[in-house]
Amino acid sequence: MPSVKSENNKKSSKRASRANYNPIASSVKRLYNKSAPLLICEALLFGIAAILMIIKPVAILTALTFVIGIALVLFGLYRTIAGFVVSRDAGGGWFDVLFGLLTVVLGVLFCIYPVGSVAAMVYIFVILFMLRALLSLIFSINMIRARVGHYWFDLIMSIILIGLAIFLMFYPMAGAVVMIYYLAVTLLLYAAADVYMYIEILRLKRLVND
């Protein structure tokens, strides 16, 4: 008889647990357990990186250039080795070897001359930026002739973009620092989004539990 009673107690407890089981609360709990630590760590990482970029933009820029140089060296070595393997097996791949060696040299230059490398990158960006501004200027002039759209606004924005490109040509490091500040603001926005998501998940967890 005691065994029968124990079996009945087990069955009744299982029924009670099934009756009390809430699939929504369980899924929210799993979501919180998986997402909350990641969101907190990501927000802290982005926030600390953004603050360091704002406090020491030049040092971060130099470190970023060094990291890019290391990545270029590793990628160049990979392409060089892969090119030698292909050239040995199939009689080709020398273009990969040449491209890999040039990439290694470029990575070494990035590591040795970080300031010059950053200036070169900024100049490339400024040239592309200038071409885009000139295309916008031509487009706005055509809109003025056709009397279509907000052509005066397009013209003013094109002139501002051209002036900004000319300024960056004469002061490339200023453009590089501005890029670092822009990246810092972007990271702060990502950190704020992570904090907001964490608060929303925590509020949803408390709401479901209540």
CSV table of C-alpha atoms in Angstrom, one decimal:
chain,number,residue,atom,x,y,z
A,1,MET,CA,0.0,0.0,0.0
A,2,PRO,CA,2.7,2.6,0.8
A,3,SER,CA,4.2,2.0,-2.7
A,4,VAL,CA,0.8,2.6,-4.3
A,5,LYS,CA,0.4,5.9,-2.3
A,6,SER,CA,3.9,7.0,-3.3
A,7,GLU,CA,3.1,6.3,-6.9
A,8,ASN,CA,-0.1,8.3,-6.6
A,9,ASN,CA,1.8,11.2,-5.0
A,10,LYS,CA,4.3,11.2,-7.8
A,11,LYS,CA,1.6,11.2,-10.4
A,12,SER,CA,-0.2,14.0,-8.7
A,13,SER,CA,3.0,16.0,-8.4
A,14,LYS,CA,3.7,15.5,-12.1
A,15,ARG,CA,0.1,16.7,-12.9
A,16,ALA,CA,0.6,19.7,-10.7
A,17,SER,CA,4.0,20.6,-12.3
A,18,ARG,CA,2.4,20.2,-15.8
A,19,ALA,CA,-0.5,22.4,-14.7
A,20,ASN,CA,1.9,25.0,-13.4
A,21,TYR,CA,4.2,24.9,-16.4
A,22,ASN,CA,4.2,28.1,-18.4
A,23,PRO,CA,5.9,27.8,-21.8
A,24,ILE,CA,6.1,31.6,-22.3
A,25,ALA,CA,7.9,32.1,-19.0
A,26,SER,CA,10.2,29.2,-19.7
A,27,SER,CA,11.2,30.6,-23.2
A,28,VAL,CA,11.7,34.1,-21.7
A,29,LYS,CA,13.9,32.7,-19.0
A,30,ARG,CA,16.0,30.9,-21.5
A,31,LEU,CA,16.3,34.1,-23.6
A,32,TYR,CA,17.4,36.0,-20.5
A,33,ASN,CA,19.9,33.4,-19.5
A,34,LYS,CA,21.5,33.4,-23.0
A,35,SER,CA,21.3,37.0,-23.9
A,36,ALA,CA,21.8,39.0,-20.7
A,37,PRO,CA,25.5,38.1,-20.1
A,38,LEU,CA,26.3,38.7,-23.8
A,39,LEU,CA,24.5,42.1,-23.8
A,40,ILE,CA,26.3,43.2,-20.6
A,41,CYS,CA,29.7,42.2,-21.8
A,42,GLU,CA,29.2,43.7,-25.2
A,43,ALA,CA,28.0,47.0,-23.8
A,44,LEU,CA,31.0,47.2,-21.4
A,45,LEU,CA,33.4,46.3,-24.2
A,46,PHE,CA,32.0,48.9,-26.6
A,47,GLY,CA,31.7,51.5,-23.9
A,48,ILE,CA,35.3,51.1,-22.8
A,49,ALA,CA,36.6,51.1,-26.3
A,50,ALA,CA,34.6,54.2,-27.2
A,51,ILE,CA,35.8,56.1,-24.1
A,52,LEU,CA,39.5,55.2,-24.9
A,53,MET,CA,39.0,56.4,-28.5
A,54,ILE,CA,37.6,59.7,-27.2
A,55,ILE,CA,40.3,60.2,-24.6
A,56,LYS,CA,43.3,59.1,-26.8
A,57,PRO,CA,42.3,59.1,-30.5
A,58,VAL,CA,45.9,59.3,-31.8
A,59,ALA,CA,47.1,56.3,-29.7
A,60,ILE,CA,44.0,54.3,-30.8
A,61,LEU,CA,44.6,55.2,-34.4
A,62,THR,CA,48.3,54.1,-34.2
A,63,ALA,CA,47.2,50.8,-32.5
A,64,LEU,CA,44.6,50.3,-35.2
A,65,THR,CA,47.1,50.9,-37.9
A,66,PHE,CA,49.4,48.3,-36.3
A,67,VAL,CA,46.6,45.8,-36.1
A,68,ILE,CA,45.8,46.3,-39.8
A,69,GLY,CA,49.5,45.9,-40.6
A,70,ILE,CA,49.6,42.5,-38.8
A,71,ALA,CA,46.5,41.4,-40.5
A,72,LEU,CA,47.9,42.3,-43.9
A,73,VAL,CA,51.1,40.4,-43.2
A,74,LEU,CA,49.3,37.3,-42.2
A,75,PHE,CA,46.9,37.5,-45.2
A,76,GLY,CA,49.9,38.1,-47.5
A,77,LEU,CA,51.8,35.1,-46.1
A,78,TYR,CA,48.7,32.9,-46.6
A,79,ARG,CA,48.2,34.1,-50.2
A,80,THR,CA,52.0,33.6,-50.9
A,81,ILE,CA,52.0,30.0,-49.5
A,82,ALA,CA,48.8,29.2,-51.3
A,83,GLY,CA,50.2,30.5,-54.5
A,84,PHE,CA,53.3,28.4,-54.2
A,85,VAL,CA,51.2,25.3,-53.7
A,86,VAL,CA,49.0,26.0,-56.7
A,87,SER,CA,52.0,26.8,-58.9
A,88,ARG,CA,53.6,23.6,-57.9
A,89,ASP,CA,50.6,21.4,-58.5
A,90,ALA,CA,48.9,23.1,-61.5
A,91,GLY,CA,51.6,25.2,-63.1
A,92,GLY,CA,49.9,28.5,-62.0
A,93,GLY,CA,49.3,30.7,-59.0
A,94,TRP,CA,52.2,33.1,-59.5
A,95,PHE,CA,49.8,36.0,-59.4
A,96,ASP,CA,48.8,34.9,-55.9
A,97,VAL,CA,52.5,34.8,-54.9
A,98,LEU,CA,53.1,38.3,-56.2
A,99,PHE,CA,49.9,39.6,-54.6
A,100,GLY,CA,50.8,38.0,-51.3
A,101,LEU,CA,54.3,39.4,-51.3
A,102,LEU,CA,53.1,42.9,-52.0
A,103,THR,CA,50.5,42.5,-49.2
A,104,VAL,CA,53.2,41.5,-46.8
A,105,VAL,CA,55.3,44.5,-47.8
A,106,LEU,CA,52.3,46.8,-47.3
A,107,GLY,CA,51.6,45.2,-43.9
A,108,VAL,CA,55.2,45.8,-42.8
A,109,LEU,CA,55.0,49.4,-43.9
A,110,PHE,CA,51.8,49.8,-41.9
A,111,CYS,CA,53.6,48.5,-38.8
A,112,ILE,CA,56.8,50.6,-39.3
A,113,TYR,CA,55.2,53.8,-40.6
A,114,PRO,CA,51.7,54.1,-38.9
A,115,VAL,CA,51.4,57.8,-39.4
A,116,GLY,CA,52.2,57.8,-43.1
A,117,SER,CA,50.0,54.7,-43.6
A,118,VAL,CA,47.0,56.5,-42.0
A,119,ALA,CA,47.7,59.6,-44.1
A,120,ALA,CA,47.7,57.4,-47.2
A,121,MET,CA,44.5,55.8,-46.3
A,122,VAL,CA,42.9,59.2,-45.6
A,123,TYR,CA,44.1,60.5,-49.0
A,124,ILE,CA,42.5,57.5,-50.8
A,125,PHE,CA,39.3,58.1,-48.9
A,126,VAL,CA,39.4,61.8,-49.7
A,127,ILE,CA,39.9,61.2,-53.4
A,128,LEU,CA,36.9,58.9,-53.5
A,129,PHE,CA,35.0,61.4,-51.4
A,130,MET,CA,35.9,64.2,-53.8
A,131,LEU,CA,34.7,62.2,-56.8
A,132,ARG,CA,31.4,61.6,-55.1
A,133,ALA,CA,31.1,65.3,-54.3
A,134,LEU,CA,31.8,66.3,-57.9
A,135,LEU,CA,29.2,63.8,-59.1
A,136,SER,CA,26.7,65.4,-56.7
A,137,LEU,CA,27.7,68.8,-57.9
A,138,ILE,CA,27.1,67.8,-61.6
A,139,PHE,CA,23.8,66.3,-60.6
A,140,SER,CA,22.6,69.4,-58.8
A,141,ILE,CA,23.6,71.6,-61.8
A,142,ASN,CA,21.6,69.4,-64.1
A,143,MET,CA,18.7,69.7,-61.7
A,144,ILE,CA,19.0,73.5,-61.7
A,145,ARG,CA,18.8,73.5,-65.5
A,146,ALA,CA,15.8,71.2,-65.5
A,147,ARG,CA,14.2,73.0,-62.5
A,148,VAL,CA,13.4,69.7,-60.9
A,149,GLY,CA,13.6,68.7,-57.2
A,150,HIS,CA,15.3,70.5,-54.4
A,151,TYR,CA,18.2,71.6,-56.6
A,152,TRP,CA,19.4,74.5,-54.4
A,153,PHE,CA,19.7,72.2,-51.4
A,154,ASP,CA,21.6,69.7,-53.5
A,155,LEU,CA,23.9,72.4,-54.8
A,156,ILE,CA,24.7,73.7,-51.2
A,157,MET,CA,25.3,70.2,-49.9
A,158,SER,CA,27.6,69.4,-52.9
A,159,ILE,CA,29.7,72.6,-52.3
A,160,ILE,CA,29.9,71.7,-48.6
A,161,LEU,CA,31.2,68.2,-49.4
A,162,ILE,CA,33.8,69.6,-51.9
A,163,GLY,CA,35.0,72.1,-49.2
A,164,LEU,CA,35.3,69.3,-46.7
A,165,ALA,CA,37.2,67.1,-49.1
A,166,ILE,CA,39.6,70.0,-49.8
A,167,PHE,CA,40.1,70.6,-46.1
A,168,LEU,CA,40.9,66.9,-45.5
A,169,MET,CA,43.5,67.0,-48.3
A,170,PHE,CA,45.4,69.7,-46.5
A,171,TYR,CA,44.8,68.2,-43.0
A,172,PRO,CA,44.7,64.4,-43.4
A,173,MET,CA,45.4,63.6,-39.8
A,174,ALA,CA,42.4,65.7,-38.8
A,175,GLY,CA,40.3,63.5,-41.0
A,176,ALA,CA,41.7,60.4,-39.4
A,177,VAL,CA,41.0,61.7,-35.9
A,178,VAL,CA,37.4,62.6,-37.0
A,179,MET,CA,37.0,59.0,-38.3
A,180,ILE,CA,38.1,57.7,-34.8
A,181,TYR,CA,35.6,60.0,-33.1
A,182,TYR,CA,32.9,58.8,-35.5
A,183,LEU,CA,33.8,55.2,-34.7
A,184,ALA,CA,33.7,56.0,-31.0
A,185,VAL,CA,30.2,57.5,-31.3
A,186,THR,CA,29.0,54.5,-33.2
A,187,LEU,CA,30.3,52.2,-30.5
A,188,LEU,CA,28.6,54.2,-27.8
A,189,LEU,CA,25.3,53.9,-29.7
A,190,TYR,CA,25.8,50.1,-30.0
A,191,ALA,CA,26.5,50.0,-26.2
A,192,ALA,CA,23.4,52.0,-25.5
A,193,ALA,CA,21.4,49.7,-27.7
A,194,ASP,CA,22.7,46.7,-25.8
A,195,VAL,CA,21.8,48.3,-22.4
A,196,TYR,CA,18.3,49.0,-23.7
A,197,MET,CA,17.9,45.5,-24.9
A,198,TYR,CA,19.1,44.1,-21.5
A,199,ILE,CA,16.6,46.4,-19.7
A,200,GLU,CA,13.8,45.2,-21.9
A,201,ILE,CA,14.6,41.5,-21.5
A,202,LEU,CA,14.9,42.0,-17.7
A,203,ARG,CA,11.5,43.8,-17.6
A,204,LEU,CA,9.9,41.1,-19.7
A,205,LYS,CA,11.3,38.4,-17.4
A,206,ARG,CA,10.0,40.1,-14.3
A,207,LEU,CA,6.6,40.7,-16.0
A,208,VAL,CA,6.3,37.0,-16.9
A,209,ASN,CA,7.3,35.8,-13.4
A,210,ASP,CA,4.8,38.0,-11.8
